[in-house]
Structure formats: structure tokens, C-alpha cells
XYZ file of C-alpha atoms in Angstrom:
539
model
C 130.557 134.003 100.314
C 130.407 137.721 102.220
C 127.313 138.695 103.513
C 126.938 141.699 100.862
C 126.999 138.717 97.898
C 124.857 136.481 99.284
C 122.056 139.056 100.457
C 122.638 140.366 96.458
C 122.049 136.292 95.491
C 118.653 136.416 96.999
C 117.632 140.014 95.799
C 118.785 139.508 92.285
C 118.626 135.800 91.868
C 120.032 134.538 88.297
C 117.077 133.927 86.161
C 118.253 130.693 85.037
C 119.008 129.760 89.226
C 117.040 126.315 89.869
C 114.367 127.030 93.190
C 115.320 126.680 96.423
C 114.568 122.845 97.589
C 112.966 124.086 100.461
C 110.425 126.270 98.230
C 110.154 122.994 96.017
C 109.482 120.304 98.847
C 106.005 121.595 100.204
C 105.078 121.506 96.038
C 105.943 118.224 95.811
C 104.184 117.371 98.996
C 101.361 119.043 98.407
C 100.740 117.224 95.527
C 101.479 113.895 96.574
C 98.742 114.362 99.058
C 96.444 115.471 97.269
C 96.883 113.167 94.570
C 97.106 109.989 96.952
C 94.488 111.579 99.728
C 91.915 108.628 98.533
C 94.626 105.738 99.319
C 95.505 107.076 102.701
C 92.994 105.267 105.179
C 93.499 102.167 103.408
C 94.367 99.229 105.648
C 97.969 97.591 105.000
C 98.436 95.010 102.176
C 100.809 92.384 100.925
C 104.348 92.617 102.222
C 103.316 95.408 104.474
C 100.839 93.221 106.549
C 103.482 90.323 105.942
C 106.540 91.952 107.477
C 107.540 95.793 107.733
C 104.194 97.189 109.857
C 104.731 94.160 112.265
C 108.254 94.952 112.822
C 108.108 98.591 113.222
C 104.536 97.281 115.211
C 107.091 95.243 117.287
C 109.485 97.915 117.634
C 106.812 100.394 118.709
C 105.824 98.334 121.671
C 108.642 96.938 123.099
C 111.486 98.500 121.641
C 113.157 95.503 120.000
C 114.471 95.506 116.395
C 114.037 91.861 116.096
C 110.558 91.423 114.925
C 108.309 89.118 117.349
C 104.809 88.720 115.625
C 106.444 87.723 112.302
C 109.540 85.692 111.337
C 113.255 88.084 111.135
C 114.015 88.597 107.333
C 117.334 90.220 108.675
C 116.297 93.884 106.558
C 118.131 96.996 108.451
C 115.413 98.488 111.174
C 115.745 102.534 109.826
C 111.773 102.273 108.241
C 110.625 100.436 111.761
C 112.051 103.011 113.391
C 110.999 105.760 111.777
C 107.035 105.002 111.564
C 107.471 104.238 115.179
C 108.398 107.696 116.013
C 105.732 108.735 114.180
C 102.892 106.626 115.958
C 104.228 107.896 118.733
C 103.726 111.322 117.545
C 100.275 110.939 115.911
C 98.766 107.840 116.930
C 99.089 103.848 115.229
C 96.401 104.429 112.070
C 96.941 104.085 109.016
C 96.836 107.521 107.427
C 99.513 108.879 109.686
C 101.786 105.295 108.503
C 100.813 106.473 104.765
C 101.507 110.203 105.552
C 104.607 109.379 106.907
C 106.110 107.231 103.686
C 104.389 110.391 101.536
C 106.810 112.371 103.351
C 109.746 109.720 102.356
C 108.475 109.390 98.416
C 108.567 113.637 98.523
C 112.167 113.881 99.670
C 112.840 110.938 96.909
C 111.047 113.382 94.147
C 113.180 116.479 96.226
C 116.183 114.314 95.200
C 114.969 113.411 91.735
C 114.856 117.808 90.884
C 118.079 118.343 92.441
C 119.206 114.806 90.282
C 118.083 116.583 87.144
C 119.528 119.850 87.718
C 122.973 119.404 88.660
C 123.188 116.867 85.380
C 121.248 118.272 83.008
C 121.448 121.732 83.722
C 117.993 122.542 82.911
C 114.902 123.467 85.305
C 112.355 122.288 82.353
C 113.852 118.700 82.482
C 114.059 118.960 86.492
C 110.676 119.741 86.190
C 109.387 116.907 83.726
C 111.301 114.326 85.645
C 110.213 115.131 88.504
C 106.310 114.665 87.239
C 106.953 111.438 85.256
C 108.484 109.842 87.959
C 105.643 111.289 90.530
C 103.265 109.587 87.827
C 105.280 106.428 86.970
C 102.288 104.020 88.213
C 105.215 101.967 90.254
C 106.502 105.123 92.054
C 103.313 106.272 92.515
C 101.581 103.360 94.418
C 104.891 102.643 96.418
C 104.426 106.333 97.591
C 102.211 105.477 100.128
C 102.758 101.522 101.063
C 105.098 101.251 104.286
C 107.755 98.787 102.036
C 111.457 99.560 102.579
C 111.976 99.976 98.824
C 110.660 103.647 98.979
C 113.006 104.516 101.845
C 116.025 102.880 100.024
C 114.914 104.984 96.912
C 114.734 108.737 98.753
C 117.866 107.583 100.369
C 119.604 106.181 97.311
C 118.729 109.012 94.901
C 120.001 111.761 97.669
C 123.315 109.521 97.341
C 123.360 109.756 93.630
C 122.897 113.944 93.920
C 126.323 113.837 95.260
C 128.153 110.872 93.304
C 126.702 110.808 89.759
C 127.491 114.190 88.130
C 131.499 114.814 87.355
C 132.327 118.387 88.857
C 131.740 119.562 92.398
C 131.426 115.889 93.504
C 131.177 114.730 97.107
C 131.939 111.887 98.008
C 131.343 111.704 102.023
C 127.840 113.542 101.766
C 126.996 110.367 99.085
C 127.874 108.006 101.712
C 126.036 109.554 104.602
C 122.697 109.087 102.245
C 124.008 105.703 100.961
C 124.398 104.529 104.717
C 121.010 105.852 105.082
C 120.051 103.584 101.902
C 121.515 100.302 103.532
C 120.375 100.549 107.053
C 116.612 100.818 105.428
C 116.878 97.798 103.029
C 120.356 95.924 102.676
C 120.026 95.586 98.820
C 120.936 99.218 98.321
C 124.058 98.167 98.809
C 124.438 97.508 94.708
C 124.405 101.119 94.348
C 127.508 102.653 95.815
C 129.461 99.267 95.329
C 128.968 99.787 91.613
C 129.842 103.518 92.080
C 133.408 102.075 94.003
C 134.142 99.939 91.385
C 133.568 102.102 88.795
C 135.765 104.834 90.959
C 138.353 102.220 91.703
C 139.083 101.246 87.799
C 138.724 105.328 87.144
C 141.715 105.751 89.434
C 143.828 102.938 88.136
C 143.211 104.694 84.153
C 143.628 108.281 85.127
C 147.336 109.916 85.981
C 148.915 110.572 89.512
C 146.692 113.889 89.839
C 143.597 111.998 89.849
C 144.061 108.496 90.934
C 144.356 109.608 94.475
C 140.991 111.444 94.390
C 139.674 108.901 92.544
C 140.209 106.278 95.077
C 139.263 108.122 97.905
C 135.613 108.290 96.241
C 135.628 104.584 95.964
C 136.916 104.325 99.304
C 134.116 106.165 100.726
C 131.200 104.544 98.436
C 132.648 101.176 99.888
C 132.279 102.083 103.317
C 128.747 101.826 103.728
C 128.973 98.508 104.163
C 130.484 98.989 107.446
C 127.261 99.450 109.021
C 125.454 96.769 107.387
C 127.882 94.453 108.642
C 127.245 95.875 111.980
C 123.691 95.403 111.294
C 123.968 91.675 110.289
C 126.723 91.195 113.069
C 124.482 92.448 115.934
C 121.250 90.247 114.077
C 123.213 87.195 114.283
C 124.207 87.681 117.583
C 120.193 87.981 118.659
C 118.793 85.554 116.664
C 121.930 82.846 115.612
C 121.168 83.809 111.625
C 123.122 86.258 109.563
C 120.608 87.068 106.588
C 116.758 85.796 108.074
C 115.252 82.867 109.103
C 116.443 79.929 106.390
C 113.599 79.783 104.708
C 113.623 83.494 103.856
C 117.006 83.247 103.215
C 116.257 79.940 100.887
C 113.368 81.500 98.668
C 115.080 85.017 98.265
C 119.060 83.686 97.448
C 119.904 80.046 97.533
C 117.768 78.853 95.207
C 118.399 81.068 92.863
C 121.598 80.642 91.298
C 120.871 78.420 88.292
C 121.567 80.150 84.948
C 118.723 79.293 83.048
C 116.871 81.249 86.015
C 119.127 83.896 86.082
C 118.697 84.585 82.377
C 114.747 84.563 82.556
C 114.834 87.068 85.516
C 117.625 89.187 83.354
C 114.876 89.315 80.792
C 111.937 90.215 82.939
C 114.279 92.620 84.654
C 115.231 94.708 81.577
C 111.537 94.769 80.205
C 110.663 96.014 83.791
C 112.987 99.045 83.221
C 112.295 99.722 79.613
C 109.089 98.542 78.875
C 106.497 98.023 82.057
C 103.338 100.033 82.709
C 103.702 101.569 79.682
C 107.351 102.669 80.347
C 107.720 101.831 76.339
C 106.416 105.191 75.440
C 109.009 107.024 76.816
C 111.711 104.220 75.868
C 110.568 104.403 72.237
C 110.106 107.963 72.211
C 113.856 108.069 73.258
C 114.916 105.748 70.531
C 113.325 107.953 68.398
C 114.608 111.159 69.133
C 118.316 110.120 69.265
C 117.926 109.491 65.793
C 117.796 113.396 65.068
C 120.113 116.125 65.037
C 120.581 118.427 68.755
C 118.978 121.699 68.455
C 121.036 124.632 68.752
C 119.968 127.070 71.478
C 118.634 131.111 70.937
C 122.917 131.461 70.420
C 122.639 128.797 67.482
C 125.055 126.798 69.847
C 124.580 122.915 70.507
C 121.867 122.683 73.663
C 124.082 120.758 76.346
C 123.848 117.248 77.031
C 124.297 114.750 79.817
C 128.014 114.126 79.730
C 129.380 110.665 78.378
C 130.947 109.989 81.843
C 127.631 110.470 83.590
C 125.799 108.746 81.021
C 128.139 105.535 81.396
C 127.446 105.341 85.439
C 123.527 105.592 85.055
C 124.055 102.708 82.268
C 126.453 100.493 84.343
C 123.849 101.283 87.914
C 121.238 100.196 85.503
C 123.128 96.979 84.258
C 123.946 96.279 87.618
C 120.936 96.372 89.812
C 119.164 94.619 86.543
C 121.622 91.616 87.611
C 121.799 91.577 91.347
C 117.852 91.426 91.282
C 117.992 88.775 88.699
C 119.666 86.531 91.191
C 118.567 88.210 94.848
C 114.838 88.266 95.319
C 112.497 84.843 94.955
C 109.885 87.079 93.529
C 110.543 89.120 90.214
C 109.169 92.149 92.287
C 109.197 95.488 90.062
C 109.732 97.651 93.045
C 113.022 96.195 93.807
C 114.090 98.627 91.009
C 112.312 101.770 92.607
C 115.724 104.294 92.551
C 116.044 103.092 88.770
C 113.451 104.904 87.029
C 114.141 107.861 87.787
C 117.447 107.869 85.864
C 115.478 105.858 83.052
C 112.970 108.957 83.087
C 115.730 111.691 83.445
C 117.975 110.205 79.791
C 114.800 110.439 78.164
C 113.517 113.522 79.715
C 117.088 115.208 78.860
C 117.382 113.614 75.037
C 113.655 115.208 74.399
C 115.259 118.531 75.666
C 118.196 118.408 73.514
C 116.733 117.172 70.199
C 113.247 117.322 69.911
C 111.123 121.144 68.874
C 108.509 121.155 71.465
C 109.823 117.959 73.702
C 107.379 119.165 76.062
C 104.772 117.411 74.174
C 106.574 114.047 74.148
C 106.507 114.518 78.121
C 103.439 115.503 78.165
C 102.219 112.475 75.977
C 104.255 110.000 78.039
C 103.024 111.222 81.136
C 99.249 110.591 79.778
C 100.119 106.876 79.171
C 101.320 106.986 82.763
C 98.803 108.165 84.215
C 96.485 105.713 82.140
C 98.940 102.689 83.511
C 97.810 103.566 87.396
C 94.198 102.845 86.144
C 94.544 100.736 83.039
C 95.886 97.096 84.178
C 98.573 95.622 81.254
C 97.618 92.538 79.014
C 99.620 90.460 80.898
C 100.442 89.225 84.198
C 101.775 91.545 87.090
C 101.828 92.214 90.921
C 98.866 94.189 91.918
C 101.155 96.753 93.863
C 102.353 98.190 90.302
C 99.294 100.470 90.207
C 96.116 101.244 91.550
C 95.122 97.170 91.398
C 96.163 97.221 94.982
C 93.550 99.515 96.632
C 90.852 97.124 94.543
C 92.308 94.132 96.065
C 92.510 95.756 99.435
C 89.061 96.494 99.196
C 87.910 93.273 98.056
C 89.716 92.077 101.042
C 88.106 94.667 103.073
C 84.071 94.051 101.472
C 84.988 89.957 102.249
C 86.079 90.322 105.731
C 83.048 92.330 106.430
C 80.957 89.848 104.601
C 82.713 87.058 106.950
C 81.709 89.226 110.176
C 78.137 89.905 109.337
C 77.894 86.193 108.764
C 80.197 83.743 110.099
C 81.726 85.508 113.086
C 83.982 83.552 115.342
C 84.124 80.328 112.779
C 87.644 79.350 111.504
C 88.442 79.799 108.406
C 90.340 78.418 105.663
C 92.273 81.093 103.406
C 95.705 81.819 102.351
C 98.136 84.336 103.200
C 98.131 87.767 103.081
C 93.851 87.310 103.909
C 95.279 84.712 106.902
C 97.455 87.827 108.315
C 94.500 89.961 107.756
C 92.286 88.062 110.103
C 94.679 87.380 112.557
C 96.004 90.582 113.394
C 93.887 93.014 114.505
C 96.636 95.941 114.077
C 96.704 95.895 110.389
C 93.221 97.258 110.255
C 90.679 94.522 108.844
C 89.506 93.240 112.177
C 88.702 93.644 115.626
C 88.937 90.602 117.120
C 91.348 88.016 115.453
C 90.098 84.593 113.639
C 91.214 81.286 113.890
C 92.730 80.365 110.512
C 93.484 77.019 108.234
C 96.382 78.255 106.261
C 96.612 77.105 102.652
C 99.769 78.443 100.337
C 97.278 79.685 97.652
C 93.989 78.294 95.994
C 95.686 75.797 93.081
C 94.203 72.395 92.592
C 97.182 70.869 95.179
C 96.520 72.933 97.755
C 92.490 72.829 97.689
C 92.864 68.580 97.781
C 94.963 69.183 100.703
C 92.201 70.637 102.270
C 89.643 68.508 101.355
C 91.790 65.796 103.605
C 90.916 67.721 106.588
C 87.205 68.708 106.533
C 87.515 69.030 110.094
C 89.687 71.332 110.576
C 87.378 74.586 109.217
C 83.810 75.518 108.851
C 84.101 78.599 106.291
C 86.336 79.710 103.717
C 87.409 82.792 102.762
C 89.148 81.971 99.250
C 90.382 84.972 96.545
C 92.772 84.957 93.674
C 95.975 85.078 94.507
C 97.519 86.124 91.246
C 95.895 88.909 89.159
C 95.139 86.764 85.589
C 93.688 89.010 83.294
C 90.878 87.744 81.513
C 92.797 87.375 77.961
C 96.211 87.069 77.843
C 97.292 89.549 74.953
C 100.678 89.735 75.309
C 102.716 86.890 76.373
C 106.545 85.647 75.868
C 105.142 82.017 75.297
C 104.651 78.450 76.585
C 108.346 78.155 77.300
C 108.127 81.546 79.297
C 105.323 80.048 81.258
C 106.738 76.890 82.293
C 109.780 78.922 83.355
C 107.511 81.344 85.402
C 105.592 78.619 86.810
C 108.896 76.810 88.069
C 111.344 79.808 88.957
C 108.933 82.841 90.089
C 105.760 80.826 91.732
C 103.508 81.164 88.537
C 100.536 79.296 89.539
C 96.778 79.488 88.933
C 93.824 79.138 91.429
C 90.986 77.472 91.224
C 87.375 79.487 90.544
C 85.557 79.681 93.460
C 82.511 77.903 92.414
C 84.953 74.383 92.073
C 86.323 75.164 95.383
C 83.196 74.839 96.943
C 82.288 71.595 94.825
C 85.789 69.929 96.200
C 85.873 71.017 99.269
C 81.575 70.401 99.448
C 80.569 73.539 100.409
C 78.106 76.006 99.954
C 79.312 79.267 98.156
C 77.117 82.170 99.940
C 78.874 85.177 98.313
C 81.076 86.433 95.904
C 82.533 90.062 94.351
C 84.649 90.352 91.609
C 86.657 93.476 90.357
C 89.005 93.920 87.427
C 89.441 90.176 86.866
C 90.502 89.954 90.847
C 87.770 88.121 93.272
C 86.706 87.282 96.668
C 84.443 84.927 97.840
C 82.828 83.290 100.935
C 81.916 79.641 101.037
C 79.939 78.119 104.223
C 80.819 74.117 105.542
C 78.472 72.246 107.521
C 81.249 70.746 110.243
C 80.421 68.831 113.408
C 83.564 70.267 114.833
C 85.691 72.582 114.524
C 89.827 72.778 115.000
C 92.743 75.591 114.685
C 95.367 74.570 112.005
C 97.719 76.623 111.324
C 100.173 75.831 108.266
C 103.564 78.272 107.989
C 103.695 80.558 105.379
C 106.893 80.502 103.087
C 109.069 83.541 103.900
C 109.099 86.075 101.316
């Protein structure tokens, strides 16, 4: 392009010219923070405190990509890395960790508007897709927790910018972001491997012209697994395992092969990407509006549409992450499928467009029931890290930990992970001095007899629910779901905390409870006391 054209581009820009992504990015960022700016001091929770802030923790101090403080689960070291250059920009707190991964979830909405345009070919569905997906409850809360799943999103969806749509396609830019993808959490991997096939079998359909090209794109959505090999090449030769320690490896793949497993978590797996925090308004919605005619345009032409081609890789992407995380992944964890609803959102976004009058309302409507599902908690059973739940929980954590100091200071104490974590390591924000711990697996009837075996071994307990159970089970798939739940996912149910003090004959001193989630403290009068600890199954 000559320097007279592209000085007349900006002076005269096409009206119908999408923004410039670096006019949109501050937008998005702006909002983010200001929509998340109450979550940002929060200490870490869950998986964060379990594995990915003491790795990058580990990584910031001594430099090492093999985590010290907490077992190796083998996952690519790009997120340690990066939130270690940024402590060592800002300082090791917790905003500037949350900051940080707001920055990562921004370029990941950045991706999601240039996604939509180059598509769909509209800036009113860039725009909607880009909100819904902002608002999504799931997106939303992983915006600001330090998990690898957000990384692998931005990364994945930059990837997709450059290998979904049909013209202008290319190929090496995808893999660069794909790489990206990998080397922050290996099971991005599905991704561009589904992409390769799907280029490979395009090649051996299409004529002499094409099959060449058409290879060459599956050739370079296949190489980024070079450097995950190198990854779990150079682990190995550190640690002597290729994928984690074996228990990780155990709970997240080996055991998880059996088909009547395989076809529960299928099922779970499509209701998480059709129908979870109220993704069913949108689905529906969808369903609904396919069933009328397109709208012509002010030209009374047909409105363009997603093309069938593109339309068949989002499908078979779908289909095939819905599978891999059927069988990969102990826990049925929604976030897993982070870089998938964003294409969910974008079909429906882009069918409103096309054959609904006023489709802005339907947005609009489903983007009230999402904002409703960060604040609203389903009839049913999910993981706390889905919405809002999570700031609750980390506060009851929080309000019970400062209950424990004011009180019991110094004592050991029986819990169960992630509260064991939390009271053992000072860095992930809940304490200043770390406790001595008696580590249970969670609060069920087993577990508290098991304790009651060894009255010696802890003078207070620090005992919460484990499992959000809502307080009436409205919606359920039934006893035969249960038992499968209960067996295959780690379905269990704790104990109140008023029997846990009867078994284990203690007194209960104090207790909070918050949207069906609790916390309480319970005192034991011990002649001794003694530091167990009990490992924690790898996640």
C-alpha cells in the first residue's frame, strides 16, 4: 500500500471499517477493571493456591520451572513465567497477579472482536460477542484467577483469528499463537490438531491446486506440538516423569478410560456448552431463530451468513474438545472449555443478526440472564469458580482464618485442602505465619472417623463444605446420575458441622454460613499436640 493510500485510509476511513484493535483494547480493559475492581485484592483460591501461584512463586525465587513447594503436574511454564515478570515489575500481591491475568482475559476478548469480524462481517455482532462473552459468568470469574485456562483461551482464540475463516488465511501466524496456547496449558493442543486433521482430509478431497495449500496448513497446525514435546522432553529429564507426578497423572488420565465414564462426562460436557449458567437462553434463542426466514438487508438482498465451511470447523472444535475433556481431566471442570464459548456465543450472536428484526434485544436479554448467572447460583450442583460463588467462599475462608487467629493461634489444626494450603503458606495471602495442619481429603463421614482415631494429633478444627450443595436440589439428572457422579467425578457430601464436633467431641465455638457454603471453627481439649500431615490427591 503507497503512502498516499494509506494516509487517505485513515482520513477517509470506510464507514463500515471495523476499529482499530489498538483503539478497542484499552475499551475492553477498561471495562474489565472496572467491572472486576472488587475481586482484585482477593487472596488466591482453589487450583490457584493448589498449583499455578506456587509454581510461578517457585519460579520467581529461584528461577526453576519445576515447581518446589507443590508437586510437578508437568503443565508448560509460559503463565509462571509471565506473573513472575510481573512481580518483578510491581511487587508479589495479589492485585498486580489479578491485573496481570485481566490483561490476558482483554487480549482473549481483543481476539474474540477480531474472531467476529473477519467471520461474520459485522461490527454489531463483534460487538455483542464480545459483551456476552465478557459477561458469560465462566469467562468472567476466570478473568481474574491466575489458572492456565485463561492464558490457553487468549492464546487459542488469537490462533483461531488466523485459521477459522476461509479467505486470507494464515496459517504460520495461527501456529505462533497456538504454540503460545500449548506452552501455557498442554491441553490446547486439541485445537490445532483438530484444525490439521480437518486440513489434512480437506487436501486429500480438493484438486491438485489446493491440496498442496491445504496440507501445508495442516502441516503447520501440527507443528505445535514440537515444543510441547520439548517441554515434556526437558520435564522428564528433571524430574524422571513425562506428564506429572503419578498420581496427577492417575486422577487426570488413567483412570479415566472406561466408557460408561466417558459417556457421563460427554453428557455433562455438552450441557456445559449449551446449557450452563444460563447458557440455555442463548442456545434456545438460537434454536428459535433458525426456524425463520434471513432478513434481507436496506438492498432487499439476503444479510450474509457465517459460511458452511466455517460453520463445520467451529462444530467439529466443539465436538472435539467436548470429547478430549470427557476423557482428560479427573474433575468435570467447566473452565477446561474456556476458548469454546466464545464460538458458542458468536453462531448465536451471528444467527440473531441474520434472522431476527431487532436481534439486539435477544442479546440484550441473554446478556441479562448472564449477568444474573454471576450472582444467581443454578439449582444444581457446580464448582464455585463458575461465578461469583468463589469470592464468597474466599471470604468465608478469609472471616475463618481470622476467626482461627484471634482465637486459637499457633494450635494445629485439622482441615482439608485448599483451607490446609491456606494456612500453610503464607504467600497466598491468608496468613502470616504458617499453621501446623492434620490433613483430611474432605469432611464425609469416612474421613471425619478417620480422625476421630487420632484425637491426638490436633487441638482445633477448621472444617467447611467442600462441595457447594444447594439447599434444594431442583434440577437433577437422577439417582443413576448421582451414583455415577459420586463414583467417576468425586461427588461426595460433608458432614454439618455441628456432627463433626459431636464425632470428633468437640466444642463448636463459631460458625458463618453464606449462600448454602459454610465455615466453621470447633475447639478440642488435647493433652498433646502432634503435626500430621496426610498428602493431598493431585488434581
Amino acid at each position: 500500500m503507497s503512502k498516499r493510500l494509506r494516509l487517505r485510509t485513515i482520513l477517509e476511513p470506510r464507514i463500515d471499517a471495523p476499529f482499530a484493535l489498538w483503539l478497542v483494547f484499552p475499551v475492553i480493559f477498561a471495562a474489565l477493571y472496572v467491572s472486576h475492581f472488587s475481586l482484585l485484592r482477593l487472596p488466591y483460591y482453589w487450583d490457584e493456591a493448589g498449583y499455578y501461584i506456587p509454581a510461578a512463586w517457585d519460579f520467581f525465587r529461584t528461577g526453576s520451572l519445576i515447581p518446589s513447594t507443590t508437586m510437578s503436574n508437568a503443565h508448560p511454564p509460559l503463565p509462571s513465567v509471565y506473573l513472575a515478570l510481573w512481580w518483578k515489575l510491581s511487587g508479589f500481591y495479589p492485585e498486580v497477579t489479578r491485573q496481570a491475568v485481566l490483561m490476558i482475559a482483554s487480549i482473549g476478548l481483543l481476539a474474540v472482536w477480531r474472531l467476529a469480524h473477519r467471520i461474520a462481517g459485522s461490527g454489531q455482532v463483534a460487538f455483542w460477542t464480545v459483551v456476552l462473552t465478557a459477561l458469560y459468568p465462566i469467562w468472567f470469574a476466570q478473568s481474574t484467577l491466575a489458572q492456565a485456562d485463561i492464558f490457553a483461551a487468549a492464546f487459542a482464540l488469537w490462533g483461531l483469528v488466523y485459521a477459522l475463516p476461509d479467505g486470507n488465511r494464515r496459517s504460520w501466524v495461527a501456529a505462533l499463537w497456538f504454540t503460545a496456547a500449548v506452552l501455557s496449558k498442554e491441553s490446547a493442543i486439541v485445537i490445532p490438531m483438530t484444525l490439521a486433521v480437518m486440513a489434512l482430509v480437506d487436501g486429500f478431497r480438493s484438486g491438485p491446486p489446493d491440496r498442496k495449500k491445504r496440507w501445508a496448513d495442516a502441516g503447520w497446525f501440527a507443528s505445535c506440538v514440537v515444543p510441547l514435546i520439548a517441554w515434556y522432553g526437558w520435564h522428564f529429564a528433571k524430574t524422571g516423569f513425562v506428564f506429572g507426578n503419578p498420581a496427577f497423572l492417575k486422577y487426570n488420565a488413567q483412570a479415566n478410560f472406561e466408557p460408561a465414564r466417558f459417556l457421563a462426562a460427554f453428557g455433562h460436557r455438552l450441557l456445559h456448552l449449551t446449557a450452563h449458567m444460563n447458557m440455555f437462553v442463548p442456545s434456545l434463542l438460537t434454536i428459535a431463530a433458525l426456524m425463520l426466514s434471513p432478513r434481507p438487508d436496506v438492498e432487499v438482498r439476503e444479510r450474509p451468513r457465517v459460511s458452511a465451511a466455517v460453520l463445520w470447523r467451529i462444530f467439529f472444535i466443539l465436538v472435539a474438545n467436548a470429547a478430549f475433556f470427557s476423557i482428560l481431566g479427573g474433575a468435570l471442570l467447566t473452565r477446561y472449555l474456556l476458548p469454546m464459548y466464545p464460538l458458542v456465543l458468536l453462531v448465536a450472536v451471528s444467527t440473531f443478526s441474520r434472522r431476527v428484526p431487532f436481534w439486539q434485544a435477544l442479546a440484550l436479554f441473554s446478556a441479562s440472564a448472564f449477568v444474573a448467572g454471576l450472582f444467581i447460583n443454578p439449582p444444581y450442583r457446580f464448582a464455585p469458580e463458575d461465578n461469583l460463588e468463589y469470592a464468597r467462599v474466599i471470604r468465608l475462608h478469609m472471616a475463618g482464618i481470622a476467626q482461627l487467629n484471634k482465637r486459637y493461634a499457633g494450635s494445629t489444626v485439622l482441615s482439608a485442602w485448599p483451607v490446609t494450603d491456606e494456612l500453610t503458606k503464607p504467600e497466598l495471602g491468608y496468613v502470616k505465619t504458617p499453621y501446623q495442619v492434620y490433613r483430611l481429603e474432605d469432611f464425609t463421614s469416612e474421613q471425619i472417623d478417620r480422625a476421630a482415631d487420632d484425637p491426638g494429633g490436633y487441638s482445633t478444627a477448621l472444617v467447611f463444605s467442600t462441595k457447594y450443595d444447594p439447599p434444594s436440589l431442583l434440577l437433577s439428572l437422577g439417582p443413576k446420575s448421582e451414583a455415577l457422579d459420586e463414583k467417576y467425578f468425586g461427588l461426595h457430601h460433608d458432614l454439618p458441622p455441628e456432627e463433626i464436633a459431636m464425632r470428633l467431641h468437640g466444642t463448636l465455638n463459631w460458625e458463618r454460613q453464606d449462600h448454602a457454603q459454610w465455615i466453621a471453627l470447633i475447639r478440642f481439649n488435647r493433652q498433646f499436640e502432634a503435626s500430621v500431615e496426610l498428602p493431598r490427591p493431585a488434581r
